[in-house]
XYZ file of N, CA and C in Angstrom:
603
model
N 40.931 102.163 128.047
C 40.011 101.204 127.749
C 39.650 101.486 126.533
N 39.499 102.421 125.804
C 38.745 102.467 124.513
C 40.063 101.998 123.432
N 41.467 102.225 123.713
C 42.192 101.740 122.702
C 42.561 100.673 122.821
N 41.871 99.616 123.820
C 42.329 98.140 124.140
C 41.155 97.481 123.037
N 40.091 98.307 123.243
C 38.862 97.772 122.555
C 39.281 98.007 120.516
N 39.876 99.006 120.260
C 40.329 99.100 119.047
C 41.248 98.387 118.386
N 42.292 98.247 119.150
C 43.036 97.198 118.952
C 42.633 95.498 118.706
N 41.670 95.647 119.566
C 41.428 93.760 119.563
C 40.476 93.952 118.164
N 39.520 95.313 118.240
C 38.445 94.976 116.704
C 39.456 94.981 115.441
N 40.754 95.404 115.357
C 41.803 95.106 114.147
C 42.238 93.852 114.594
N 42.215 93.257 115.412
C 43.256 92.115 115.042
C 42.196 90.911 114.574
N 40.621 91.355 115.209
C 39.550 90.316 114.583
C 39.388 90.565 113.113
N 39.664 91.803 112.561
C 39.306 91.746 111.016
C 40.709 91.393 110.072
N 41.776 91.575 110.920
C 42.916 90.803 109.886
C 42.854 89.131 110.202
N 42.287 88.845 111.214
C 42.341 87.276 111.311
C 41.136 86.960 110.620
N 39.818 87.460 110.153
C 39.139 87.198 109.168
C 39.396 87.651 107.928
N 40.270 88.388 107.470
C 40.511 88.639 105.936
C 41.322 87.369 105.934
N 42.556 87.198 106.848
C 43.055 86.184 106.452
C 42.525 84.543 105.947
N 41.289 84.580 106.944
C 40.385 83.228 106.707
C 39.763 82.985 105.571
N 39.565 84.628 105.258
C 38.377 84.678 104.078
C 39.594 84.564 102.712
N 40.779 84.688 102.707
C 41.680 84.710 101.477
C 42.278 83.288 101.497
N 42.365 82.597 102.441
C 42.821 81.099 102.497
C 41.457 80.202 101.910
N 40.383 80.446 102.349
C 39.520 79.913 101.486
C 38.814 80.071 99.989
N 39.713 81.303 99.270
C 39.609 81.426 98.125
C 39.467 80.662 97.179
N 38.517 80.223 95.935
C 38.423 79.018 95.193
C 39.710 79.085 94.164
N 40.234 78.239 93.794
C 41.331 78.027 92.999
C 41.180 77.295 91.749
N 41.004 77.784 90.563
C 40.545 77.385 89.420
C 41.214 75.696 89.203
N 40.449 74.634 88.628
C 41.159 73.494 88.597
C 40.665 73.077 86.826
N 41.905 72.247 86.323
C 41.436 72.075 84.896
C 40.296 71.214 85.135
N 39.491 71.077 83.783
C 38.382 70.691 83.627
C 38.708 68.979 82.935
N 38.115 68.254 83.408
C 38.306 66.750 82.926
C 36.883 66.069 82.412
N 36.824 65.329 81.381
C 35.690 64.885 80.822
C 35.812 62.938 81.383
N 35.089 62.995 81.883
C 34.892 61.116 82.197
C 33.907 60.406 81.840
N 34.137 59.825 80.769
C 33.164 58.535 79.751
C 32.668 58.008 81.043
N 31.587 57.012 80.750
C 31.463 56.031 81.420
C 31.714 54.831 80.937
N 32.356 53.691 81.684
C 32.763 52.578 80.999
C 32.442 51.591 79.981
N 33.173 51.683 78.424
C 32.361 50.904 77.351
C 32.386 52.357 76.402
N 32.044 53.308 76.913
C 31.879 54.100 75.829
C 32.582 54.661 74.723
N 32.487 54.293 73.449
C 33.408 54.820 72.678
C 34.173 56.396 72.536
N 35.214 56.720 72.406
C 35.836 57.770 72.352
C 35.189 58.485 71.205
N 34.779 59.497 71.106
C 34.528 60.606 70.172
C 35.918 60.847 69.208
N 35.268 60.731 67.841
C 36.544 60.913 66.938
C 36.374 62.015 65.975
N 37.276 62.791 65.537
C 36.762 63.616 64.739
C 36.440 63.324 63.205
N 35.380 63.485 62.556
C 34.611 63.155 61.408
C 36.002 63.038 60.245
N 35.480 62.179 59.712
C 36.678 61.696 58.479
C 36.316 62.737 57.459
N 37.687 63.390 57.183
C 37.438 64.324 56.115
C 37.372 63.256 54.485
N 36.069 63.903 53.885
C 35.722 62.951 52.737
C 37.079 63.113 51.708
N 37.329 61.960 50.676
C 38.412 61.947 49.909
C 37.759 61.577 48.900
N 38.219 62.785 47.828
C 38.069 62.448 46.484
C 38.473 61.528 45.636
N 37.228 60.807 45.041
C 37.406 59.419 44.000
C 37.712 59.932 42.805
N 38.000 59.411 41.871
C 38.226 59.736 41.155
C 37.534 58.970 39.636
N 36.766 59.714 39.007
C 35.855 58.683 38.147
C 36.461 57.817 37.289
N 35.873 56.180 37.137
C 36.967 55.423 36.365
C 36.696 55.994 35.076
N 37.924 55.347 34.455
C 38.461 55.902 33.218
C 37.912 54.735 32.277
N 37.466 55.007 30.976
C 37.465 54.447 29.895
C 38.194 54.282 28.988
N 38.577 53.216 28.308
C 39.526 53.034 27.466
C 38.755 52.841 26.124
N 38.946 53.661 25.100
C 38.511 53.655 23.814
C 38.723 52.341 23.491
N 37.661 51.380 22.424
C 38.349 50.171 21.929
C 37.983 50.422 20.634
N 38.924 49.780 20.057
C 39.220 49.942 18.534
C 38.139 49.889 17.664
N 37.788 50.358 16.606
C 36.526 50.597 16.133
C 36.886 49.340 14.964
N 36.053 48.516 14.657
C 36.369 47.252 13.793
C 36.668 47.900 12.143
N 37.466 47.324 11.709
C 38.190 47.752 10.535
C 36.914 47.523 9.650
N 36.963 48.407 8.616
C 35.990 48.148 7.355
C 36.654 48.132 5.889
N 36.201 46.980 5.093
C 36.966 47.084 4.149
C 35.735 47.236 2.912
N 36.201 47.315 1.614
C 35.335 47.713 0.783
C 34.484 46.352 0.029
N 33.298 46.681 -0.468
C 33.139 45.429 -0.547
C 33.360 44.907 -2.008
N 33.292 43.643 -2.128
C 33.842 42.918 -3.196
C 32.312 41.738 -3.680
N 32.741 41.606 -4.745
C 31.330 40.870 -5.473
C 31.811 39.262 -4.816
N 30.646 38.656 -4.407
C 31.059 37.527 -3.680
C 29.548 36.511 -3.926
N 29.558 35.491 -3.908
C 28.441 34.351 -4.301
C 26.719 34.926 -3.488
N 26.909 35.455 -2.320
C 25.991 36.106 -1.961
C 24.981 36.822 -2.390
N 25.744 38.251 -3.697
C 25.061 38.812 -4.400
C 25.219 38.433 -5.773
N 25.756 36.962 -6.158
C 25.431 36.556 -7.596
C 26.292 36.776 -8.135
N 27.238 37.480 -8.216
C 28.434 37.652 -9.230
C 29.800 37.229 -8.560
N 30.647 37.042 -9.130
C 31.771 36.245 -8.931
C 33.047 36.655 -9.569
N 33.971 37.389 -9.394
C 35.307 37.662 -10.382
C 36.585 36.854 -10.072
N 37.207 36.675 -10.825
C 38.241 35.305 -10.734
C 39.675 36.700 -10.946
N 39.259 37.861 -11.036
C 40.312 38.600 -11.418
C 41.228 38.166 -12.657
N 42.417 38.120 -12.437
C 43.079 37.479 -13.281
C 44.207 36.291 -12.937
N 43.617 35.317 -12.845
C 44.095 34.043 -12.397
C 43.651 33.532 -11.118
N 42.426 33.572 -10.745
C 41.994 33.001 -9.530
C 40.721 31.926 -9.933
N 40.999 31.163 -8.625
C 39.836 30.056 -8.909
C 38.840 30.299 -7.931
N 37.333 29.751 -8.327
C 36.028 30.212 -8.349
C 35.110 29.098 -7.815
N 34.308 28.952 -6.910
C 33.466 27.534 -6.804
C 31.739 28.232 -6.443
N 30.930 27.801 -7.078
C 29.899 28.010 -6.864
C 29.023 26.814 -6.324
N 27.794 26.829 -5.834
C 27.125 25.614 -4.678
C 25.602 26.132 -4.871
N 24.758 25.371 -4.999
C 23.620 25.415 -4.557
C 22.672 24.949 -5.654
N 21.353 25.604 -5.425
C 20.244 24.990 -5.968
C 19.233 26.215 -6.478
N 18.852 26.341 -8.053
C 17.922 26.872 -8.415
C 18.305 28.307 -8.405
N 19.444 28.788 -8.781
C 20.021 30.047 -8.669
C 20.697 30.611 -9.775
N 21.039 31.661 -9.878
C 21.779 32.218 -11.269
C 22.873 32.938 -10.989
N 24.161 32.704 -11.612
C 25.154 33.615 -11.183
C 25.941 34.029 -12.302
N 26.663 35.077 -11.900
C 27.424 35.494 -13.227
C 29.239 35.902 -12.954
N 29.757 34.821 -13.822
C 31.280 34.947 -13.621
C 31.830 35.952 -14.344
N 33.220 36.395 -14.134
C 33.918 37.370 -15.210
C 35.139 37.369 -14.604
N 36.022 37.790 -15.439
C 37.687 37.692 -15.215
C 38.303 36.445 -16.100
N 39.539 36.086 -15.843
C 39.870 34.815 -15.911
C 39.994 33.801 -14.685
N 39.464 32.873 -15.283
C 39.569 32.020 -13.892
C 40.663 30.404 -14.531
N 41.560 30.433 -13.425
C 41.927 29.100 -13.814
C 41.434 27.768 -13.547
N 40.126 27.894 -12.735
C 39.150 27.006 -12.474
C 38.172 27.372 -11.728
N 36.752 26.854 -12.475
C 35.747 27.262 -11.724
C 35.082 25.759 -11.721
N 34.835 25.640 -10.453
C 33.490 24.757 -10.530
C 32.159 24.846 -9.830
N 31.207 24.119 -10.456
C 29.712 24.251 -10.265
C 29.400 23.121 -10.141
N 28.655 22.866 -8.529
C 28.213 22.096 -7.842
C 26.755 22.521 -7.340
N 25.448 21.301 -7.726
C 24.228 21.355 -7.123
C 23.191 21.036 -8.040
N 22.334 21.808 -7.901
C 21.238 21.528 -9.077
C 20.403 22.416 -9.467
N 20.065 22.551 -10.654
C 19.290 23.807 -11.245
C 20.109 24.883 -11.403
N 21.363 25.132 -11.621
C 21.814 26.388 -11.344
C 22.476 26.599 -12.926
N 21.916 28.329 -12.808
C 22.491 28.905 -14.047
C 23.674 29.924 -14.188
N 24.607 29.475 -14.822
C 25.877 30.575 -14.871
C 26.260 30.943 -16.014
N 26.261 32.428 -15.922
C 26.964 33.266 -17.211
C 28.268 33.871 -17.223
N 28.872 33.011 -17.886
C 30.524 33.228 -17.864
C 30.611 34.073 -18.974
N 30.034 34.810 -19.750
C 30.296 35.113 -21.309
C 31.076 36.364 -21.163
N 31.448 36.890 -19.985
C 32.647 37.781 -20.223
C 33.714 37.252 -18.924
N 33.827 35.902 -18.919
C 35.099 35.079 -18.579
C 35.592 33.938 -19.463
N 37.256 33.514 -18.976
C 37.693 32.637 -19.761
C 38.079 31.483 -18.631
N 37.815 30.605 -18.824
C 37.963 29.613 -17.764
C 38.981 28.374 -18.187
N 39.870 28.312 -17.285
C 40.812 26.786 -17.706
C 40.407 25.818 -17.636
N 39.824 25.337 -16.564
C 39.203 24.326 -16.143
C 37.811 24.675 -15.374
N 36.914 23.966 -16.086
C 35.570 23.999 -16.012
C 35.075 22.709 -15.171
N 34.417 22.586 -14.278
C 34.320 21.343 -13.347
C 32.715 21.313 -13.319
N 31.984 20.591 -13.535
C 30.374 20.291 -13.384
C 30.025 19.084 -12.424
N 29.422 19.265 -11.185
C 28.982 17.889 -10.472
C 27.645 18.493 -10.227
N 26.697 17.558 -10.661
C 25.334 17.863 -10.552
C 24.260 17.655 -11.562
N 22.843 18.092 -11.116
C 22.049 18.002 -12.419
C 21.437 19.185 -12.670
N 21.107 19.508 -14.044
C 20.381 20.464 -14.636
C 21.336 21.979 -14.305
N 22.244 21.548 -14.655
C 23.538 22.960 -14.609
C 23.951 23.588 -15.765
N 23.677 24.771 -15.559
C 23.832 25.287 -17.481
C 24.958 26.329 -17.247
N 25.911 26.345 -18.307
C 27.198 27.061 -17.962
C 27.273 27.495 -19.621
N 27.279 29.394 -19.714
C 27.563 29.446 -21.039
C 28.941 30.320 -20.655
N 30.208 30.154 -21.417
C 31.225 31.358 -21.160
C 32.039 31.359 -22.568
N 32.951 32.228 -22.273
C 33.343 33.167 -23.787
C 34.691 31.944 -24.401
N 35.395 31.141 -23.062
C 36.326 30.218 -23.663
C 36.292 29.374 -22.360
N 36.385 28.028 -22.445
C 36.446 26.824 -21.658
C 37.734 26.033 -22.182
N 38.861 25.616 -21.682
C 39.931 24.983 -21.908
C 39.565 23.358 -21.857
N 39.343 23.329 -20.544
C 39.174 21.716 -20.172
C 37.835 21.239 -19.662
N 37.084 20.636 -19.754
C 35.697 20.825 -19.153
C 35.548 19.048 -18.834
N 35.076 19.170 -17.219
C 34.364 17.852 -17.065
C 33.226 17.769 -16.223
N 32.492 16.811 -16.948
C 31.029 17.064 -16.305
C 30.905 15.991 -15.452
N 30.087 15.868 -14.787
C 29.782 14.726 -13.478
C 28.076 14.709 -12.944
N 27.057 14.345 -13.789
C 25.675 14.623 -13.611
C 24.567 14.105 -14.443
N 23.587 14.496 -14.534
C 22.309 14.355 -15.798
C 21.841 15.465 -15.897
N 21.639 15.858 -17.507
C 20.758 17.066 -18.067
C 21.659 18.107 -17.745
N 23.115 18.048 -17.715
C 23.700 19.525 -17.561
C 24.170 19.998 -19.154
N 24.484 21.349 -19.244
C 24.859 21.762 -20.458
C 26.125 22.934 -20.329
N 26.585 22.721 -21.209
C 27.800 23.815 -21.384
C 28.111 24.531 -22.863
N 28.089 25.715 -23.284
C 28.362 26.180 -24.234
C 29.593 27.444 -24.309
N 30.364 27.253 -25.109
C 31.807 27.831 -24.820
C 31.732 28.635 -26.794
N 32.277 29.876 -26.563
C 32.634 30.369 -27.654
C 34.013 29.831 -28.547
N 34.638 29.517 -27.745
C 35.877 29.182 -28.246
C 36.274 27.920 -28.489
N 37.929 27.626 -28.684
C 38.051 25.824 -29.184
C 38.012 25.283 -27.542
N 38.356 24.018 -27.654
C 38.449 23.270 -26.357
C 39.712 22.113 -26.147
N 40.439 21.736 -25.750
C 41.314 20.932 -25.571
C 40.724 19.287 -25.177
N 39.832 19.568 -24.052
C 39.298 18.163 -23.899
C 38.217 18.362 -23.262
N 37.196 17.327 -23.408
C 35.808 17.331 -22.709
C 35.377 15.923 -22.472
N 35.268 15.859 -20.957
C 34.654 14.388 -20.466
C 33.648 14.618 -19.768
N 32.783 13.468 -20.255
C 31.236 13.536 -19.609
C 31.043 12.171 -19.101
N 30.455 12.308 -17.858
C 29.949 10.982 -17.168
C 28.714 11.015 -16.496
N 27.497 10.536 -17.584
C 26.175 11.003 -17.037
C 25.158 10.981 -18.274
N 24.092 11.405 -18.181
C 23.260 11.078 -19.043
C 22.468 12.525 -19.396
N 22.522 12.871 -20.779
C 21.378 13.812 -21.597
C 22.373 15.017 -21.248
N 23.657 15.259 -21.317
C 24.398 16.584 -21.286
C 24.773 17.144 -22.937
N 24.704 18.217 -23.049
C 24.470 19.023 -23.960
C 26.168 19.578 -23.771
N 26.801 19.479 -25.219
C 28.339 20.660 -25.140
C 28.448 21.148 -26.434
N 28.452 22.091 -26.307
C 28.673 22.556 -27.696
C 29.856 23.648 -27.560
N 30.667 23.631 -28.493
C 32.031 24.530 -28.712
C 31.850 25.279 -29.857
N 31.860 26.525 -30.277
C 31.950 26.938 -31.487
C 33.292 26.883 -32.376
N 34.410 26.719 -31.506
C 35.575 26.217 -32.122
C 36.055 24.646 -32.119
N 37.131 24.173 -32.402
C 37.551 22.863 -32.747
C 37.598 22.243 -31.207
N 37.280 20.943 -31.053
C 37.673 19.894 -29.783
C 38.738 19.084 -30.079
N 39.548 19.043 -29.279
C 40.692 18.129 -29.431
C 40.376 16.625 -29.159
N 39.771 16.401 -27.650
C 39.187 15.072 -27.246
C 38.026 14.895 -26.511
N 37.593 13.992 -27.003
C 36.316 13.781 -26.038
C 36.042 12.455 -25.560
N 35.866 12.601 -24.405
C 35.268 10.961 -23.414
C 33.672 11.231 -23.002
N 33.052 10.037 -23.360
C 32.199 10.249 -22.836
C 31.490 8.840 -22.564
N 31.200 8.625 -21.068
C 30.147 7.478 -20.425
C 28.983 7.692 -20.292
N 27.792 7.192 -20.571
C 26.168 7.684 -20.269
C 25.778 7.234 -21.923
N 24.502 8.036 -21.497
C 23.593 7.954 -22.507
C 22.785 9.028 -22.846
N 22.723 9.231 -24.295
C 22.047 9.971 -24.734
C 22.735 11.517 -25.047
N 23.845 11.559 -24.614
C 24.884 12.825 -24.545
C 25.048 13.192 -25.934
N 25.195 14.678 -25.482
C 25.627 15.311 -27.477
C 26.731 16.325 -27.077
N 27.610 15.936 -28.061
C 29.112 16.848 -27.956
C 28.823 17.369 -29.488
N 29.065 18.714 -29.510
C 29.013 19.289 -31.121
C 30.015 20.278 -30.968
N 30.794 20.035 -32.165
C 31.910 21.249 -32.165
C 31.655 21.856 -33.528
N 32.058 23.127 -33.511
C 31.610 23.714 -35.157
C 32.919 23.697 -36.092
N 34.216 23.325 -35.537
C 34.919 22.950 -36.427
C 35.600 21.525 -36.205
N 35.067 20.699 -35.493
C 35.223 19.281 -35.718
C 36.109 19.076 -34.139
N 35.587 17.329 -34.294
C 36.469 16.583 -32.851
C 37.548 16.002 -33.620
N 38.388 16.185 -32.449
C 39.633 15.497 -33.053
C 39.651 14.393 -32.590
N 39.441 13.287 -31.451
C 39.268 12.033 -30.909
C 38.330 11.882 -29.940
N 37.736 10.726 -30.092
C 36.412 10.451 -29.137
C 36.443 9.100 -28.703
N 36.391 9.000 -27.448
C 36.269 7.616 -26.811
C 34.544 7.583 -25.954
N 33.820 6.728 -26.588
C 32.420 6.792 -26.181
C 32.188 5.731 -25.484
N 31.355 5.392 -24.160
C 30.725 3.897 -23.702
C 28.983 4.358 -23.640
N 28.297 3.902 -23.795
C 26.963 4.032 -23.500
C 26.305 4.112 -25.013
N 24.961 3.926 -24.794
C 23.847 3.818 -25.984
C 23.449 5.637 -26.317
N 23.073 5.870 -27.446
C 22.522 7.148 -27.752
C 23.015 8.500 -27.662
N 24.494 8.249 -27.519
C 25.553 9.543 -27.418
C 25.847 10.098 -29.137
N 25.750 11.142 -29.273
C 26.208 11.917 -30.355
C 27.522 13.095 -30.439
N 28.502 12.475 -31.350
C 29.067 13.191 -31.253
C 29.715 13.937 -32.522
N 29.781 15.211 -32.683
C 29.678 15.671 -34.349
C 30.536 16.616 -34.101
């Protein structure tokens, strides 16, 4: 009787052990489920390095040496250039050997005592030019004056009250106007005069 109870107890114990082992928890993989419409999380973007904008060096302006100009009142003909002057009530200095010098305006004074001029053209009133030498002179205007320290090939005056003086001879003179004076230290070759009160000597 006692042995039967022991066997029964063992059978029950074995059955309980099997039942418990059958109910043991088995680990399952974890799944994350998002609600519908929710964006999936993404890894933060790694910052990308941006290079600083390159700056190209702009060429610096070329500088040139200052040369005499009308702006500062001095002109240089160099060795055989032509120059021109225009304005009013100003004084200029001209140096060098000028193939041609043109002066236009009013009340201009030109000091060309250090210049030799091939052809001098005056256009305007109250213009005054003093030169070391003038070969050919053409004057259009009133109350103009020209003085040359050398001889002249020709003088052509169209206007009134001009005064032309040359230390050397003047080969040919043409005057149209009134009260003009053309004077040569060594005489005048030929003269054509139209108008009143003109003096050629």
